[in-house]
Amino acid sequence: MFRNFKLVPNIIFGRGCFDQLDEIIGQQRCSDDSWVVFVTDDVFQSRPFEKAIPVHGNDMLLWVNVDDEPKTSYVDELTLKVKSFAPSLPAAVVGIGGGSAMDLAKAVSLMLTNEGSSVQYQGWDLIKHPAVYHIAVPTLSGTGAEVSRTTVLTGPEKKLGLNSDYTVYDQIVLDPLLIKDVPKDQRFYTGMDCYIHCVESLQGTYLNEFSKSYGEKALDLCRQVFLDDHKDSDDKLMMASFFGGMSIAYSQVGACHALSYGLSYVLGTHHGIGCCIAFDQLEEFYPEGVKEFRQMMEKWEIRLPQNLTRDLDEDRMNKMIRVALNLDPLWENCLGKDWQTIMTPDKARSLFLEM
Ligand code: NAD
Ligand code: ZN
């Protein structure tokens, strides 16, 4: 069976294109009482960029905090806030920020039209009704969240996305000017998320020409950004994120993402840095990728945290291993159908102990 997957239908790209956001949203404002909610990373609160967000009289500017990556409980809380803001549904939900804010906005747009808690929809194609029209404005590039059909959420039982065609954004606004002031380390970690998406996709058993075409281009762009320091790095990184997302959409990620999910679930390690920490231990599986990744780290003077798992008790270590090994498709993509004979719980433990 071939997957028939949905793409973002409308994309605007270019330095300064954020200025057209108001006009784009305007097409959704169909009556006098139409309103829009801007789900915005609170890192921009009281910064000059706040003034540039095209908030109109009836609109809601909803600041979101991403110190912790998105949780189902937070999505439920935000959805309730939006529902109590006005008697009608918003005409649009606009997500402004990195992967976390974009995922929160996606999740809120889905939960406004689907009853109950977001916990009920963690999985594949469980969403019943189309979301409110939603727009993404990335301010940090690498995750590919702007193109994916998921919103990654940590729930009481599992870290799993709301995967559905309805999750896909209706419009994305890719303005490279918005990522130019991201602090160096954060830009590196999230950029490496993209680099690792490409390596895992290109070296995976699920590879096909569709994923390869996007993955090779994204990998090339990452090299121009992180090794050559190209003068158009912001434009290139933004497109690398998009292409990397397209590559994994039709293949899969691999060992690094599986292990990073374990780190994240038990230790709360953020996605980008968690992927870097895990990838640094995966020379055996991705020898060329890890070698190049270390060159990039050196160039960017990145020092990864160490000994994360040193004081972990047995229960939490077992949980970490369980979470990582539960992700069958990721391991199958990396190691083939017999992956369980290679990535045993003991092997996973020895890798975690190096992190
Ligand atoms: P993030 O969104 O968590 O942001 C990291 C930090 O950068 C935050 O402190 C944020 O406030 C700050 N930041 C964002 N934009 C900034 C800017 N322009 N200037 C200064 N600071 C800025 O980081 P991320 O790596 O983009 O996203 C990680 C999240 O994305 C995780 O929750 C992960 O699960 C999710 N993710 C989702 C998908 C998907 O397909 N939906 C894919 C990969 C990762
Ligand atoms: Zn990732």
Short mmCIF file of C-alpha atoms and ligand atoms in Angstrom, two decimals:
data_model
loop_
_atom_site.label_atom_id
_atom_site.label_comp_id
_atom_site.label_asym_id
_atom_site.label_seq_id
_atom_site.Cartn_x
_atom_site.Cartn_y
_atom_site.Cartn_z
CA MET A 1 0.00 0.00 0.00
CA PHE A 2 1.37 3.43 -0.93
CA ARG A 3 0.68 6.31 1.35
CA ASN A 4 -1.32 9.13 -0.21
CA PHE A 5 -0.12 12.03 1.85
CA LYS A 6 -1.29 15.57 2.17
CA LEU A 7 0.91 18.60 1.55
CA VAL A 8 0.69 22.19 2.76
CA PRO A 9 -1.37 23.84 -0.01
CA ASN A 10 -0.10 27.42 0.33
CA ILE A 11 3.43 28.63 0.88
CA ILE A 12 4.94 32.07 0.79
CA PHE A 13 8.73 32.41 0.95
CA GLY A 14 11.16 35.31 1.02
CA ARG A 15 12.80 37.89 3.25
CA GLY A 16 10.11 40.25 4.49
CA CYS A 17 7.14 38.11 3.40
CA PHE A 18 5.88 38.21 7.00
CA ASP A 19 4.52 41.66 6.07
CA GLN A 20 1.92 39.90 3.92
CA LEU A 21 0.56 37.85 6.82
CA ASP A 22 -2.19 40.39 7.54
CA GLU A 23 -3.44 40.22 3.97
CA ILE A 24 -3.31 36.39 3.98
CA ILE A 25 -5.29 36.20 7.22
CA GLY A 26 -7.69 38.84 5.87
CA GLN A 27 -9.00 36.28 3.37
CA GLN A 28 -10.28 34.22 6.32
CA ARG A 29 -12.03 37.11 8.07
CA CYS A 30 -15.47 36.62 6.57
CA SER A 31 -17.66 38.69 8.92
CA ASP A 32 -17.39 41.67 11.28
CA ASP A 33 -17.09 39.44 14.31
CA SER A 34 -14.45 37.14 12.78
CA TRP A 35 -11.42 36.84 14.97
CA VAL A 36 -8.03 35.21 14.90
CA VAL A 37 -5.80 33.69 17.58
CA PHE A 38 -2.04 34.16 17.39
CA VAL A 39 -0.38 31.30 19.30
CA THR A 40 2.99 32.99 19.84
CA ASP A 41 6.21 31.93 21.56
CA ASP A 42 6.57 34.17 24.63
CA VAL A 43 10.24 34.75 23.80
CA PHE A 44 8.88 37.63 21.66
CA GLN A 45 6.90 39.25 24.46
CA SER A 46 7.96 42.92 24.73
CA ARG A 47 10.41 42.53 21.85
CA PRO A 48 10.07 44.81 18.76
CA PHE A 49 8.71 41.84 16.77
CA GLU A 50 5.59 41.84 18.98
CA LYS A 51 4.50 45.10 17.34
CA ALA A 52 4.79 43.55 13.88
CA ILE A 53 2.22 40.80 14.61
CA PRO A 54 -0.94 41.88 12.76
CA VAL A 55 -3.37 41.69 15.68
CA HIS A 56 -6.76 43.34 15.03
CA GLY A 57 -9.34 44.58 17.55
CA ASN A 58 -11.25 41.31 18.03
CA ASP A 59 -8.17 39.10 17.97
CA MET A 60 -6.48 37.10 20.70
CA LEU A 61 -2.71 37.22 21.18
CA LEU A 62 -2.02 34.03 23.12
CA TRP A 63 1.53 33.85 24.48
CA VAL A 64 2.78 30.30 24.94
CA ASN A 65 5.73 29.14 26.98
CA VAL A 66 7.99 26.46 25.55
CA ASP A 67 10.47 25.98 28.41
CA ASP A 68 8.99 22.48 28.47
CA GLU A 69 8.17 20.91 25.13
CA PRO A 70 4.43 20.61 24.38
CA LYS A 71 2.34 18.46 26.70
CA THR A 72 -1.23 17.26 26.19
CA SER A 73 -2.25 19.00 29.44
CA TYR A 74 -0.92 22.33 28.13
CA VAL A 75 -2.75 21.90 24.81
CA ASP A 76 -6.01 21.23 26.70
CA GLU A 77 -5.47 24.32 28.86
CA LEU A 78 -4.75 26.55 25.84
CA THR A 79 -7.74 25.18 23.93
CA LEU A 80 -9.99 26.03 26.86
CA LYS A 81 -8.61 29.58 26.95
CA VAL A 82 -9.30 30.05 23.24
CA LYS A 83 -12.82 28.60 23.56
CA SER A 84 -13.66 30.97 26.40
CA PHE A 85 -12.31 34.03 24.57
CA ALA A 86 -15.37 34.34 22.30
CA PRO A 87 -18.63 32.44 21.63
CA SER A 88 -17.62 31.59 18.05
CA LEU A 89 -14.61 29.65 16.78
CA PRO A 90 -11.67 31.71 15.51
CA ALA A 91 -11.41 32.15 11.74
CA ALA A 92 -7.73 31.17 11.93
CA VAL A 93 -5.09 29.89 14.33
CA VAL A 94 -1.63 31.33 13.63
CA GLY A 95 1.39 29.59 15.18
CA ILE A 96 4.48 31.81 15.54
CA GLY A 97 7.71 30.32 16.89
CA GLY A 98 9.89 27.22 16.66
CA GLY A 99 8.78 23.59 16.50
CA SER A 100 7.16 23.79 19.93
CA ALA A 101 4.95 26.83 19.25
CA MET A 102 4.08 25.52 15.78
CA ASP A 103 3.07 22.18 17.29
CA LEU A 104 1.00 23.86 20.01
CA ALA A 105 -0.85 25.91 17.38
CA LYS A 106 -1.52 22.83 15.26
CA ALA A 107 -2.82 20.96 18.29
CA VAL A 108 -5.07 23.82 19.41
CA SER A 109 -6.52 24.18 15.89
CA LEU A 110 -7.42 20.46 15.99
CA MET A 111 -8.75 20.43 19.54
CA LEU A 112 -11.10 23.37 18.88
CA THR A 113 -13.16 21.11 16.62
CA ASN A 114 -12.58 17.70 18.23
CA GLU A 115 -14.15 16.93 21.59
CA GLY A 116 -12.39 15.84 24.76
CA SER A 117 -8.71 15.83 25.63
CA SER A 118 -5.79 15.79 23.19
CA VAL A 119 -4.66 12.58 24.95
CA GLN A 120 -7.45 10.72 23.13
CA TYR A 121 -5.97 11.60 19.76
CA GLN A 122 -2.32 10.67 20.31
CA GLY A 123 -1.80 8.19 17.51
CA TRP A 124 -2.49 7.84 13.81
CA ASP A 125 -5.63 9.17 12.11
CA LEU A 126 -7.74 9.37 15.25
CA ILE A 127 -8.83 12.97 14.60
CA LYS A 128 -12.47 13.03 13.46
CA HIS A 129 -13.14 16.59 12.29
CA PRO A 130 -11.13 19.08 10.22
CA ALA A 131 -9.17 21.64 12.24
CA VAL A 132 -9.74 25.38 12.27
CA TYR A 133 -7.78 26.95 9.37
CA HIS A 134 -4.17 27.19 10.60
CA ILE A 135 -1.05 29.05 9.56
CA ALA A 136 2.56 28.55 10.64
CA VAL A 137 5.20 31.23 10.87
CA PRO A 138 8.51 29.57 11.83
CA THR A 139 10.99 31.71 13.76
CA LEU A 140 13.46 28.84 14.18
CA SER A 141 14.24 26.31 11.45
CA GLY A 142 15.11 22.63 11.44
CA THR A 143 12.29 20.53 12.85
CA GLY A 144 10.21 20.47 9.68
CA ALA A 145 7.12 20.92 11.90
CA GLU A 146 5.90 23.48 9.36
CA VAL A 147 5.35 20.70 6.79
CA SER A 148 4.66 17.58 8.81
CA ARG A 149 1.33 15.83 9.47
CA THR A 150 2.02 15.53 13.18
CA THR A 151 2.20 17.59 16.34
CA VAL A 152 4.47 15.92 18.87
CA LEU A 153 2.95 15.85 22.36
CA THR A 154 4.01 14.33 25.65
CA GLY A 155 1.03 12.80 27.44
CA PRO A 156 0.60 10.93 30.72
CA GLU A 157 1.31 7.60 29.01
CA LYS A 158 3.40 8.35 25.95
CA LYS A 159 5.16 10.86 23.77
CA LEU A 160 3.24 10.60 20.53
CA GLY A 161 1.86 13.02 18.00
CA LEU A 162 -1.62 13.77 16.74
CA ASN A 163 -0.89 12.35 13.27
CA SER A 164 -3.53 13.12 10.66
CA ASP A 165 -4.13 14.84 7.35
CA TYR A 166 -6.08 17.49 9.28
CA THR A 167 -2.91 18.33 11.23
CA VAL A 168 -1.13 19.68 8.14
CA TYR A 169 -0.96 23.48 8.00
CA ASP A 170 -3.19 25.27 5.47
CA GLN A 171 -0.62 27.97 4.91
CA ILE A 172 3.01 28.54 5.85
CA VAL A 173 4.85 31.83 5.86
CA LEU A 174 8.59 31.29 5.44
CA ASP A 175 10.41 34.55 6.13
CA PRO A 176 14.17 34.01 6.64
CA LEU A 177 14.47 37.38 8.42
CA LEU A 178 12.60 35.86 11.38
CA ILE A 179 15.34 33.34 12.19
CA LYS A 180 18.32 35.65 12.00
CA ASP A 181 18.50 36.41 15.73
CA VAL A 182 18.20 32.87 17.11
CA PRO A 183 21.03 32.30 19.66
CA LYS A 184 23.93 30.34 18.14
CA ASP A 185 23.60 27.14 20.18
CA GLN A 186 19.84 26.88 19.63
CA ARG A 187 20.26 27.47 15.91
CA PHE A 188 22.82 24.66 15.85
CA TYR A 189 20.70 22.14 17.81
CA THR A 190 17.54 22.72 15.77
CA GLY A 191 19.57 22.86 12.54
CA MET A 192 21.12 19.51 13.43
CA ASP A 193 17.62 18.09 13.89
CA CYS A 194 17.24 18.74 10.17
CA TYR A 195 20.69 17.35 9.34
CA ILE A 196 19.87 14.17 11.29
CA HIS A 197 16.45 13.86 9.60
CA CYS A 198 18.33 13.76 6.29
CA VAL A 199 21.00 11.25 7.38
CA GLU A 200 18.40 8.94 8.92
CA SER A 201 16.14 9.17 5.90
CA LEU A 202 18.94 8.73 3.34
CA GLN A 203 20.51 5.77 5.14
CA GLY A 204 17.22 4.09 5.95
CA THR A 205 15.73 0.94 4.51
CA TYR A 206 12.52 2.90 3.72
CA LEU A 207 14.35 5.15 1.27
CA ASN A 208 12.76 5.88 -2.09
CA GLU A 209 13.44 8.42 -4.82
CA PHE A 210 10.90 10.90 -3.42
CA SER A 211 12.59 11.03 0.00
CA LYS A 212 16.04 10.86 -1.54
CA SER A 213 15.46 13.88 -3.77
CA TYR A 214 14.36 16.06 -0.88
CA GLY A 215 16.87 14.59 1.59
CA GLU A 216 19.92 15.09 -0.62
CA LYS A 217 19.03 18.71 -1.28
CA ALA A 218 18.39 19.40 2.41
CA LEU A 219 21.69 17.77 3.38
CA ASP A 220 23.53 19.91 0.85
CA LEU A 221 21.87 23.05 2.26
CA CYS A 222 22.82 22.04 5.83
CA ARG A 223 26.44 21.73 4.72
CA GLN A 224 26.35 25.21 3.20
CA VAL A 225 24.94 26.58 6.46
CA PHE A 226 26.98 24.68 9.04
CA LEU A 227 30.29 24.10 7.25
CA ASP A 228 30.55 26.92 4.70
CA ASP A 229 28.79 29.63 6.70
CA HIS A 230 27.13 30.82 3.50
CA LYS A 231 25.99 34.44 3.43
CA ASP A 232 22.42 33.37 2.65
CA SER A 233 22.37 30.90 5.53
CA ASP A 234 18.98 31.97 6.88
CA ASP A 235 17.27 31.35 3.54
CA LYS A 236 19.12 28.07 3.13
CA LEU A 237 18.35 26.79 6.62
CA MET A 238 14.68 27.61 6.22
CA MET A 239 14.52 25.62 2.98
CA ALA A 240 16.62 22.79 4.45
CA SER A 241 14.05 22.42 7.23
CA PHE A 242 11.23 22.28 4.69
CA PHE A 243 13.00 19.78 2.42
CA GLY A 244 14.16 17.65 5.37
CA GLY A 245 10.54 17.50 6.56
CA MET A 246 9.41 16.46 3.08
CA SER A 247 12.08 13.75 3.00
CA ILE A 248 11.00 12.07 6.25
CA ALA A 249 7.33 12.51 5.40
CA TYR A 250 7.71 9.73 2.85
CA SER A 251 10.34 7.67 4.67
CA GLN A 252 11.11 7.71 8.39
CA VAL A 253 13.67 8.83 10.94
CA GLY A 254 15.88 6.26 12.68
CA ALA A 255 17.99 5.23 15.67
CA CYS A 256 18.89 8.73 16.80
CA HIS A 257 15.30 9.89 17.01
CA ALA A 258 14.23 6.71 18.82
CA LEU A 259 16.92 7.17 21.47
CA SER A 260 16.26 10.91 21.77
CA TYR A 261 12.60 10.14 22.50
CA GLY A 262 13.79 8.04 25.46
CA LEU A 263 15.93 10.91 26.74
CA SER A 264 13.12 13.36 26.28
CA TYR A 265 10.46 11.22 27.98
CA VAL A 266 12.50 10.45 31.10
CA LEU A 267 14.76 13.50 31.42
CA GLY A 268 12.77 16.18 29.55
CA THR A 269 15.74 16.75 27.21
CA HIS A 270 14.66 19.05 24.37
CA HIS A 271 14.40 17.61 20.88
CA GLY A 272 17.28 19.33 19.06
CA ILE A 273 19.90 18.94 21.78
CA GLY A 274 18.65 15.42 22.59
CA CYS A 275 19.16 14.41 18.95
CA CYS A 276 22.70 15.85 19.03
CA ILE A 277 23.54 13.95 22.24
CA ALA A 278 22.20 10.67 20.84
CA PHE A 279 23.70 11.12 17.36
CA ASP A 280 27.18 11.66 18.83
CA GLN A 281 27.02 8.04 20.09
CA LEU A 282 25.87 6.49 16.81
CA GLU A 283 29.10 6.29 14.84
CA GLU A 284 28.55 2.54 14.47
CA PHE A 285 25.28 3.08 12.57
CA TYR A 286 25.90 6.38 10.77
CA PRO A 287 29.72 6.60 10.43
CA GLU A 288 29.93 9.33 7.78
CA GLY A 289 27.08 11.38 9.20
CA VAL A 290 28.54 11.37 12.71
CA LYS A 291 31.99 12.32 11.38
CA GLU A 292 30.57 15.32 9.52
CA PHE A 293 28.36 16.24 12.48
CA ARG A 294 31.47 16.43 14.68
CA GLN A 295 33.14 18.73 12.14
CA MET A 296 30.10 20.98 12.32
CA MET A 297 30.18 20.92 16.14
CA GLU A 298 33.82 21.94 16.09
CA LYS A 299 33.21 24.76 13.65
CA TRP A 300 30.32 26.06 15.74
CA GLU A 301 32.24 25.53 19.04
CA ILE A 302 29.46 23.42 20.51
CA ARG A 303 30.07 21.48 23.73
CA LEU A 304 27.38 18.90 24.39
CA PRO A 305 26.35 18.12 27.98
CA GLN A 306 27.71 14.81 29.27
CA ASN A 307 26.87 12.13 31.82
CA LEU A 308 23.14 12.71 31.54
CA THR A 309 22.30 9.15 32.54
CA ARG A 310 24.96 8.72 35.22
CA ASP A 311 22.63 9.02 38.21
CA LEU A 312 19.62 7.38 36.64
CA ASP A 313 18.01 4.68 38.79
CA GLU A 314 17.12 1.29 37.31
CA ASP A 315 13.41 2.10 36.92
CA ARG A 316 14.02 5.23 34.91
CA MET A 317 16.71 3.58 32.79
CA ASN A 318 14.31 0.77 31.95
CA LYS A 319 11.61 3.28 31.09
CA MET A 320 14.05 5.11 28.79
CA ILE A 321 14.93 1.87 27.02
CA ARG A 322 11.26 0.89 26.72
CA VAL A 323 10.25 4.23 25.22
CA ALA A 324 13.08 4.07 22.68
CA LEU A 325 12.55 0.44 21.66
CA ASN A 326 8.80 0.89 21.32
CA LEU A 327 9.32 2.87 18.13
CA ASP A 328 9.35 -0.09 15.74
CA PRO A 329 9.19 1.79 12.42
CA LEU A 330 12.20 3.94 13.34
CA TRP A 331 14.32 0.89 14.13
CA GLU A 332 13.08 -1.01 11.14
CA ASN A 333 14.01 1.93 8.93
CA CYS A 334 17.48 2.03 10.46
CA LEU A 335 18.31 -1.66 10.84
CA GLY A 336 15.81 -3.61 8.75
CA LYS A 337 13.12 -6.11 9.72
CA ASP A 338 15.38 -8.04 12.09
CA TRP A 339 16.30 -4.94 14.06
CA GLN A 340 15.47 -6.58 17.39
CA THR A 341 18.40 -8.96 17.03
CA ILE A 342 20.75 -5.96 16.80
CA MET A 343 19.17 -3.31 19.01
CA THR A 344 18.58 -5.40 22.11
CA PRO A 345 17.65 -3.75 25.42
CA ASP A 346 21.26 -4.29 26.54
CA LYS A 347 22.60 -2.54 23.45
CA ALA A 348 20.24 0.40 24.00
CA ARG A 349 21.33 0.55 27.65
CA SER A 350 25.01 0.66 26.69
CA LEU A 351 24.32 3.53 24.26
CA PHE A 352 22.33 5.47 26.87
CA LEU A 353 25.12 4.97 29.40
CA GLU A 354 27.51 6.81 27.05
CA MET A 355 25.23 9.88 26.90
P1 NAD B 1 11.57 25.23 20.29
O1 NAD B 1 10.41 25.64 19.50
O2 NAD B 1 11.34 24.37 21.48
O3 NAD B 1 12.37 26.54 20.72
C1 NAD B 1 13.63 26.45 21.36
C2 NAD B 1 13.99 27.79 21.99
O4 NAD B 1 14.21 28.79 20.99
C3 NAD B 1 12.86 28.32 22.86
O5 NAD B 1 13.42 28.87 24.02
C4 NAD B 1 12.22 29.40 22.00
O6 NAD B 1 11.60 30.38 22.77
C5 NAD B 1 13.43 29.94 21.26
N1 NAD B 1 13.18 30.65 20.01
C6 NAD B 1 12.35 30.32 18.99
N2 NAD B 1 12.47 31.21 17.98
C7 NAD B 1 13.37 32.15 18.37
C8 NAD B 1 13.91 33.33 17.77
N3 NAD B 1 13.59 33.71 16.53
N4 NAD B 1 14.82 34.04 18.48
C9 NAD B 1 15.21 33.64 19.70
N5 NAD B 1 14.73 32.54 20.33
C10 NAD B 1 13.83 31.79 19.66
O7 NAD B 1 12.69 24.50 19.39
P2 NAD B 1 12.61 23.64 18.07
O8 NAD B 1 13.86 22.87 18.06
O9 NAD B 1 12.26 24.46 16.90
O10 NAD B 1 11.37 22.69 18.31
C11 NAD B 1 11.43 21.54 19.12
C12 NAD B 1 10.02 20.98 19.22
O11 NAD B 1 9.57 20.61 17.94
C13 NAD B 1 9.91 19.76 20.10
O12 NAD B 1 8.78 19.88 20.91
C14 NAD B 1 9.76 18.63 19.12
O13 NAD B 1 9.03 17.54 19.65
C15 NAD B 1 9.01 19.31 18.01
N6 NAD B 1 9.16 18.66 16.72
C16 NAD B 1 8.06 18.55 15.95
C17 NAD B 1 8.12 17.96 14.72
C18 NAD B 1 6.88 17.82 13.90
O14 NAD B 1 6.93 17.25 12.82
N7 NAD B 1 5.75 18.29 14.35
C19 NAD B 1 9.35 17.51 14.21
C20 NAD B 1 10.48 17.65 15.00
C21 NAD B 1 10.38 18.25 16.25
ZN ZN B 2 13.62 15.59 14.66
#
